[in-house]
PDB file of C-alpha atoms in Angstrom:
ATOM      1  CA  UNK A   1     -21.177 -91.019  42.630  1.00  0.00           C
ATOM      2  CA  UNK A   2     -23.376 -93.598  40.889  1.00  0.00           C
ATOM      3  CA  UNK A   3     -22.878 -94.337  37.227  1.00  0.00           C
ATOM      4  CA  UNK A   4     -24.564 -91.958  34.833  1.00  0.00           C
ATOM      5  CA  UNK A   5     -25.312 -94.968  32.633  1.00  0.00           C
ATOM      6  CA  UNK A   6     -26.991 -97.113  35.265  1.00  0.00           C
ATOM      7  CA  UNK A   7     -30.637 -98.000  34.630  1.00  0.00           C
ATOM      8  CA  UNK A   8     -33.064-100.794  35.362  1.00  0.00           C
ATOM      9  CA  UNK A   9     -32.776-101.892  31.717  1.00  0.00           C
ATOM     10  CA  UNK A  10     -28.973-102.141  31.948  1.00  0.00           C
ATOM     11  CA  UNK A  11     -28.853-104.563  34.883  1.00  0.00           C
ATOM     12  CA  UNK A  12     -28.952-107.756  32.828  1.00  0.00           C
ATOM     13  CA  UNK A  13     -26.575-108.717  30.039  1.00  0.00           C
ATOM     14  CA  UNK A  14     -27.942-109.455  26.568  1.00  0.00           C
ATOM     15  CA  UNK A  15     -28.120-113.184  25.876  1.00  0.00           C
ATOM     16  CA  UNK A  16     -25.904-112.594  22.844  1.00  0.00           C
ATOM     17  CA  UNK A  17     -22.820-111.786  24.982  1.00  0.00           C
ATOM     18  CA  UNK A  18     -20.159-114.446  24.399  1.00  0.00           C
ATOM     19  CA  UNK A  19     -16.921-112.803  25.590  1.00  0.00           C
ATOM     20  CA  UNK A  20     -16.150-111.251  28.977  1.00  0.00           C
ATOM     21  CA  UNK A  21     -12.902-109.353  29.589  1.00  0.00           C
ATOM     22  CA  UNK A  22     -11.559-108.577  33.060  1.00  0.00           C
ATOM     23  CA  UNK A  23      -9.600-105.345  33.506  1.00  0.00           C
ATOM     24  CA  UNK A  24      -8.120-103.923  36.697  1.00  0.00           C
ATOM     25  CA  UNK A  25      -8.178-100.282  37.760  1.00  0.00           C
ATOM     26  CA  UNK A  26      -5.299 -99.826  40.191  1.00  0.00           C
ATOM     27  CA  UNK A  27      -3.270 -97.085  41.791  1.00  0.00           C
ATOM     28  CA  UNK A  28      -2.147 -95.768  45.125  1.00  0.00           C
ATOM     29  CA  UNK A  29      -4.397 -94.649  47.966  1.00  0.00           C
ATOM     30  CA  UNK A  30      -6.935 -91.909  47.118  1.00  0.00           C
ATOM     31  CA  UNK A  31      -6.015 -91.626  43.438  1.00  0.00           C
ATOM     32  CA  UNK A  32      -9.612 -91.859  42.188  1.00  0.00           C
ATOM     33  CA  UNK A  33     -10.196 -95.537  41.403  1.00  0.00           C
ATOM     34  CA  UNK A  34     -13.681 -95.700  42.918  1.00  0.00           C
ATOM     35  CA  UNK A  35     -14.704 -92.552  41.054  1.00  0.00           C
ATOM     36  CA  UNK A  36     -13.259 -93.882  37.798  1.00  0.00           C
ATOM     37  CA  UNK A  37     -15.126 -97.200  37.939  1.00  0.00           C
ATOM     38  CA  UNK A  38     -18.325 -95.368  38.873  1.00  0.00           C
ATOM     39  CA  UNK A  39     -18.044 -92.960  35.942  1.00  0.00           C
ATOM     40  CA  UNK A  40     -17.888 -95.820  33.406  1.00  0.00           C
ATOM     41  CA  UNK A  41     -20.104 -98.533  34.832  1.00  0.00           C
ATOM     42  CA  UNK A  42     -23.450 -99.069  33.131  1.00  0.00           C
ATOM     43  CA  UNK A  43     -24.770-100.653  36.321  1.00  0.00           C
ATOM     44  CA  UNK A  44     -24.719 -99.263  39.827  1.00  0.00           C
ATOM     45  CA  UNK A  45     -21.147-100.139  40.814  1.00  0.00           C
ATOM     46  CA  UNK A  46     -20.447-102.507  43.649  1.00  0.00           C
ATOM     47  CA  UNK A  47     -18.446-100.661  46.289  1.00  0.00           C
ATOM     48  CA  UNK A  48     -16.856-101.696  49.548  1.00  0.00           C
ATOM     49  CA  UNK A  49     -16.147 -98.284  51.029  1.00  0.00           C
ATOM     50  CA  UNK A  50     -15.921 -97.845  54.759  1.00  0.00           C
ATOM     51  CA  UNK A  51     -15.509 -94.759  56.908  1.00  0.00           C
ATOM     52  CA  UNK A  52     -11.885 -94.091  57.738  1.00  0.00           C
ATOM     53  CA  UNK A  53     -11.026 -94.410  61.419  1.00  0.00           C
ATOM     54  CA  UNK A  54      -8.325 -92.833  63.529  1.00  0.00           C
ATOM     55  CA  UNK A  55      -6.463 -96.140  63.399  1.00  0.00           C
ATOM     56  CA  UNK A  56      -6.407 -95.962  59.597  1.00  0.00           C
ATOM     57  CA  UNK A  57      -5.206 -92.383  59.681  1.00  0.00           C
ATOM     58  CA  UNK A  58      -2.101 -93.584  61.493  1.00  0.00           C
ATOM     59  CA  UNK A  59      -1.048 -95.811  58.563  1.00  0.00           C
ATOM     60  CA  UNK A  60      -2.552 -94.074  55.512  1.00  0.00           C
ATOM     61  CA  UNK A  61      -0.814 -91.018  54.089  1.00  0.00           C
ATOM     62  CA  UNK A  62      -3.439 -88.256  54.069  1.00  0.00           C
ATOM     63  CA  UNK A  63      -1.085 -85.478  53.002  1.00  0.00           C
ATOM     64  CA  UNK A  64      -2.941 -83.300  50.522  1.00  0.00           C
ATOM     65  CA  UNK A  65      -6.176 -85.311  50.885  1.00  0.00           C
ATOM     66  CA  UNK A  66      -7.184 -84.389  54.423  1.00  0.00           C
ATOM     67  CA  UNK A  67     -10.869 -84.220  53.419  1.00  0.00           C
ATOM     68  CA  UNK A  68     -11.022 -87.900  52.483  1.00  0.00           C
ATOM     69  CA  UNK A  69     -13.392 -89.711  54.860  1.00  0.00           C
ATOM     70  CA  UNK A  70     -13.933 -93.144  53.245  1.00  0.00           C
ATOM     71  CA  UNK A  71     -11.711 -95.819  51.729  1.00  0.00           C
ATOM     72  CA  UNK A  72     -12.169 -99.005  49.694  1.00  0.00           C
ATOM     73  CA  UNK A  73     -11.502-102.112  51.784  1.00  0.00           C
ATOM     74  CA  UNK A  74     -12.076-104.868  49.217  1.00  0.00           C
ATOM     75  CA  UNK A  75     -12.819-103.748  45.656  1.00  0.00           C
ATOM     76  CA  UNK A  76     -14.968-101.726  43.308  1.00  0.00           C
ATOM     77  CA  UNK A  77     -16.772-103.535  40.518  1.00  0.00           C
ATOM     78  CA  UNK A  78     -18.381-102.153  37.393  1.00  0.00           C
ATOM     79  CA  UNK A  79     -19.538-103.390  34.009  1.00  0.00           C
ATOM     80  CA  UNK A  80     -19.408-101.923  30.523  1.00  0.00           C
ATOM     81  CA  UNK A  81     -21.015-103.651  27.531  1.00  0.00           C
ATOM     82  CA  UNK A  82     -19.105-102.792  24.357  1.00  0.00           C
ATOM     83  CA  UNK A  83     -21.182-104.735  21.848  1.00  0.00           C
ATOM     84  CA  UNK A  84     -23.848-107.407  21.568  1.00  0.00           C
ATOM     85  CA  UNK A  85     -21.160-110.023  22.161  1.00  0.00           C
ATOM     86  CA  UNK A  86     -18.490-108.330  24.325  1.00  0.00           C
ATOM     87  CA  UNK A  87     -18.570-107.051  27.910  1.00  0.00           C
ATOM     88  CA  UNK A  88     -15.853-105.524  30.110  1.00  0.00           C
ATOM     89  CA  UNK A  89     -15.711-106.132  33.838  1.00  0.00           C
ATOM     90  CA  UNK A  90     -13.815-103.439  35.753  1.00  0.00           C
ATOM     91  CA  UNK A  91     -12.259-104.319  39.100  1.00  0.00           C
ATOM     92  CA  UNK A  92     -10.970-101.436  41.199  1.00  0.00           C
ATOM     93  CA  UNK A  93      -8.470-102.477  43.862  1.00  0.00           C
ATOM     94  CA  UNK A  94      -7.750-100.748  47.195  1.00  0.00           C
ATOM     95  CA  UNK A  95      -4.558 -98.725  47.109  1.00  0.00           C
ATOM     96  CA  UNK A  96      -3.083 -99.120  50.584  1.00  0.00           C
ATOM     97  CA  UNK A  97      -0.118-101.487  50.861  1.00  0.00           C
ATOM     98  CA  UNK A  98      -1.832-103.542  53.550  1.00  0.00           C
ATOM     99  CA  UNK A  99      -4.306-104.694  50.866  1.00  0.00           C
ATOM    100  CA  UNK A 100      -1.588-105.737  48.396  1.00  0.00           C
ATOM    101  CA  UNK A 101      -2.231-109.457  48.873  1.00  0.00           C
ATOM    102  CA  UNK A 102      -5.906-108.944  48.033  1.00  0.00           C
ATOM    103  CA  UNK A 103      -5.362-107.318  44.700  1.00  0.00           C
ATOM    104  CA  UNK A 104      -2.484-109.573  43.795  1.00  0.00           C
ATOM    105  CA  UNK A 105      -5.155-112.270  43.763  1.00  0.00           C
ATOM    106  CA  UNK A 106      -7.315-110.025  41.584  1.00  0.00           C
ATOM    107  CA  UNK A 107      -4.716-110.156  38.796  1.00  0.00           C
ATOM    108  CA  UNK A 108      -5.774-113.754  38.093  1.00  0.00           C
ATOM    109  CA  UNK A 109      -7.644-113.834  34.807  1.00  0.00           C
ATOM    110  CA  UNK A 110      -7.167-110.131  34.108  1.00  0.00           C
ATOM    111  CA  UNK A 111      -6.192-109.095  30.581  1.00  0.00           C
ATOM    112  CA  UNK A 112      -4.537-105.849  31.680  1.00  0.00           C
ATOM    113  CA  UNK A 113      -4.686-102.908  34.047  1.00  0.00           C
ATOM    114  CA  UNK A 114      -5.117 -99.163  34.040  1.00  0.00           C
ATOM    115  CA  UNK A 115      -2.870 -97.464  36.586  1.00  0.00           C
ATOM    116  CA  UNK A 116      -4.237 -94.156  37.862  1.00  0.00           C
ATOM    117  CA  UNK A 117      -1.564 -91.701  38.969  1.00  0.00           C
ATOM    118  CA  UNK A 118      -1.490 -88.330  40.762  1.00  0.00           C
ATOM    119  CA  UNK A 119       1.272 -85.848  39.892  1.00  0.00           C
ATOM    120  CA  UNK A 120       1.447 -84.803  43.550  1.00  0.00           C
ATOM    121  CA  UNK A 121       2.462 -88.333  44.573  1.00  0.00           C
ATOM    122  CA  UNK A 122       3.975 -90.014  41.517  1.00  0.00           C
ATOM    123  CA  UNK A 123       6.453 -91.979  43.619  1.00  0.00           C
ATOM    124  CA  UNK A 124       3.549 -93.881  45.189  1.00  0.00           C
ATOM    125  CA  UNK A 125       2.796 -95.461  41.811  1.00  0.00           C
ATOM    126  CA  UNK A 126       6.002 -97.522  41.810  1.00  0.00           C
ATOM    127  CA  UNK A 127       4.821-100.290  44.195  1.00  0.00           C
ATOM    128  CA  UNK A 128       1.642-100.650  42.127  1.00  0.00           C
ATOM    129  CA  UNK A 129       3.490-100.964  38.823  1.00  0.00           C
ATOM    130  CA  UNK A 130       6.002-103.342  40.392  1.00  0.00           C
ATOM    131  CA  UNK A 131       3.266-105.821  41.304  1.00  0.00           C
ATOM    132  CA  UNK A 132       1.792-105.670  37.800  1.00  0.00           C
ATOM    133  CA  UNK A 133       5.217-106.308  36.296  1.00  0.00           C
ATOM    134  CA  UNK A 134       5.811-109.154  38.732  1.00  0.00           C
ATOM    135  CA  UNK A 135       2.643-110.792  37.438  1.00  0.00           C
ATOM    136  CA  UNK A 136       3.472-109.923  33.785  1.00  0.00           C
ATOM    137  CA  UNK A 137       0.229-107.960  33.504  1.00  0.00           C
ATOM    138  CA  UNK A 138       0.398-105.249  30.809  1.00  0.00           C
ATOM    139  CA  UNK A 139      -0.802-101.805  31.794  1.00  0.00           C
ATOM    140  CA  UNK A 140      -1.396 -98.252  30.688  1.00  0.00           C
ATOM    141  CA  UNK A 141      -1.039 -95.200  32.929  1.00  0.00           C
ATOM    142  CA  UNK A 142      -3.637 -92.448  33.235  1.00  0.00           C
ATOM    143  CA  UNK A 143      -2.752 -89.289  35.147  1.00  0.00           C
ATOM    144  CA  UNK A 144      -5.891 -88.273  37.006  1.00  0.00           C
ATOM    145  CA  UNK A 145      -5.856 -84.494  37.227  1.00  0.00           C
ATOM    146  CA  UNK A 146      -6.840 -83.019  40.577  1.00  0.00           C
ATOM    147  CA  UNK A 147      -7.506 -79.350  41.199  1.00  0.00           C
ATOM    148  CA  UNK A 148      -4.313 -77.621  42.222  1.00  0.00           C
ATOM    149  CA  UNK A 149      -2.101 -80.558  41.229  1.00  0.00           C
ATOM    150  CA  UNK A 150       0.996 -79.635  39.203  1.00  0.00           C
ATOM    151  CA  UNK A 151       0.933 -80.424  35.496  1.00  0.00           C
ATOM    152  CA  UNK A 152       3.966 -81.656  33.633  1.00  0.00           C
ATOM    153  CA  UNK A 153       4.864 -82.463  30.063  1.00  0.00           C
ATOM    154  CA  UNK A 154       4.304 -86.076  29.043  1.00  0.00           C
ATOM    155  CA  UNK A 155       8.046 -86.617  28.662  1.00  0.00           C
ATOM    156  CA  UNK A 156       8.624 -85.473  32.250  1.00  0.00           C
ATOM    157  CA  UNK A 157       5.955 -87.811  33.636  1.00  0.00           C
ATOM    158  CA  UNK A 158       7.337 -90.690  31.589  1.00  0.00           C
ATOM    159  CA  UNK A 159      10.795 -90.075  32.948  1.00  0.00           C
ATOM    160  CA  UNK A 160       9.549 -89.709  36.531  1.00  0.00           C
ATOM    161  CA  UNK A 161       7.659 -93.016  36.308  1.00  0.00           C
ATOM    162  CA  UNK A 162      10.418 -94.720  34.298  1.00  0.00           C
ATOM    163  CA  UNK A 163       7.896 -95.963  31.730  1.00  0.00           C
ATOM    164  CA  UNK A 164       8.837 -98.051  28.724  1.00  0.00           C
ATOM    165  CA  UNK A 165       8.358 -96.235  25.393  1.00  0.00           C
ATOM    166  CA  UNK A 166       5.467 -98.523  24.433  1.00  0.00           C
ATOM    167  CA  UNK A 167       3.549 -98.040  27.703  1.00  0.00           C
ATOM    168  CA  UNK A 168       0.569 -95.753  27.003  1.00  0.00           C
ATOM    169  CA  UNK A 169       0.409 -92.559  29.078  1.00  0.00           C
ATOM    170  CA  UNK A 170      -2.728 -90.442  28.977  1.00  0.00           C
ATOM    171  CA  UNK A 171      -4.477 -87.872  31.146  1.00  0.00           C
ATOM    172  CA  UNK A 172      -8.019 -88.112  32.420  1.00  0.00           C
ATOM    173  CA  UNK A 173     -10.605 -86.733  34.796  1.00  0.00           C
ATOM    174  CA  UNK A 174     -11.982 -89.764  36.641  1.00  0.00           C
ATOM    175  CA  UNK A 175     -15.224 -87.874  37.313  1.00  0.00           C
ATOM    176  CA  UNK A 176     -15.973 -87.480  33.608  1.00  0.00           C
ATOM    177  CA  UNK A 177     -17.317 -90.448  31.631  1.00  0.00           C
ATOM    178  CA  UNK A 178     -15.942 -89.280  28.283  1.00  0.00           C
ATOM    179  CA  UNK A 179     -12.496 -88.591  29.692  1.00  0.00           C
ATOM    180  CA  UNK A 180     -12.475 -91.937  31.503  1.00  0.00           C
ATOM    181  CA  UNK A 181     -13.547 -93.673  28.290  1.00  0.00           C
ATOM    182  CA  UNK A 182     -10.584 -92.224  26.401  1.00  0.00           C
ATOM    183  CA  UNK A 183      -8.228 -93.639  29.023  1.00  0.00           C
ATOM    184  CA  UNK A 184      -9.903 -97.044  28.771  1.00  0.00           C
ATOM    185  CA  UNK A 185      -9.630 -96.964  24.971  1.00  0.00           C
ATOM    186  CA  UNK A 186      -5.889 -96.306  25.250  1.00  0.00           C
ATOM    187  CA  UNK A 187      -5.516 -99.421  27.405  1.00  0.00           C
ATOM    188  CA  UNK A 188      -7.685-101.623  25.173  1.00  0.00           C
ATOM    189  CA  UNK A 189      -5.876-100.527  22.003  1.00  0.00           C
ATOM    190  CA  UNK A 190      -2.544-101.269  23.669  1.00  0.00           C
ATOM    191  CA  UNK A 191      -3.703-104.744  24.668  1.00  0.00           C
ATOM    192  CA  UNK A 192      -5.020-105.407  21.165  1.00  0.00           C
ATOM    193  CA  UNK A 193      -1.722-104.342  19.596  1.00  0.00           C
ATOM    194  CA  UNK A 194       0.229-106.578  21.984  1.00  0.00           C
ATOM    195  CA  UNK A 195      -2.014-109.511  21.131  1.00  0.00           C
ATOM    196  CA  UNK A 196      -1.600-108.872  17.407  1.00  0.00           C
ATOM    197  CA  UNK A 197       2.206-108.784  17.741  1.00  0.00           C
ATOM    198  CA  UNK A 198       2.183-111.994  19.758  1.00  0.00           C
ATOM    199  CA  UNK A 199       0.024-113.708  17.147  1.00  0.00           C
ATOM    200  CA  UNK A 200       2.382-112.639  14.351  1.00  0.00           C
ATOM    201  CA  UNK A 201       5.419-113.891  16.245  1.00  0.00           C
ATOM    202  CA  UNK A 202       3.834-117.309  16.669  1.00  0.00           C
ATOM    203  CA  UNK A 203       2.432-117.507  13.149  1.00  0.00           C
TER     204      UNK A 203
END
């Protein structure tokens, strides 16, 4: 889906923009990253989706997502202007492990990441979070609710994902701009609080 905010007028940034922030949208295969970036981007998102082949089906776990026909092979890219001076760049990374090296490189210069998770396949989030932790990149987790997916209490999801108490955990519908915005706000507030604590410690 193309962004609901995209328009000819939104293509170019205002000349007043002085600060650009890079955020990653990550998660395992078929968790909704492309949809999420598309729901927030004010421009038509850049996508690198290709049709899945039989060769890919042999290495990608399609259990529960048999209708999926395309996959991201490089990245998704979207933009969201927050004010006259501040813009967010959203980079969605492919979820298959064979692309791990690619999105490890994407962590360079990123302020933080939003990890999308699916309650049907929570265990597949661990490799994603491990790479973020390896690169000391702070993150929040957003459970993307799919039709028919089991729903659990926040405490159960936290325990299943072994999240630290301070790691934000929210729910969202990646198809819905308002819901996706709330998840993004949770991440940004977390990053701001971390920065404030760091500044106080070094004051």
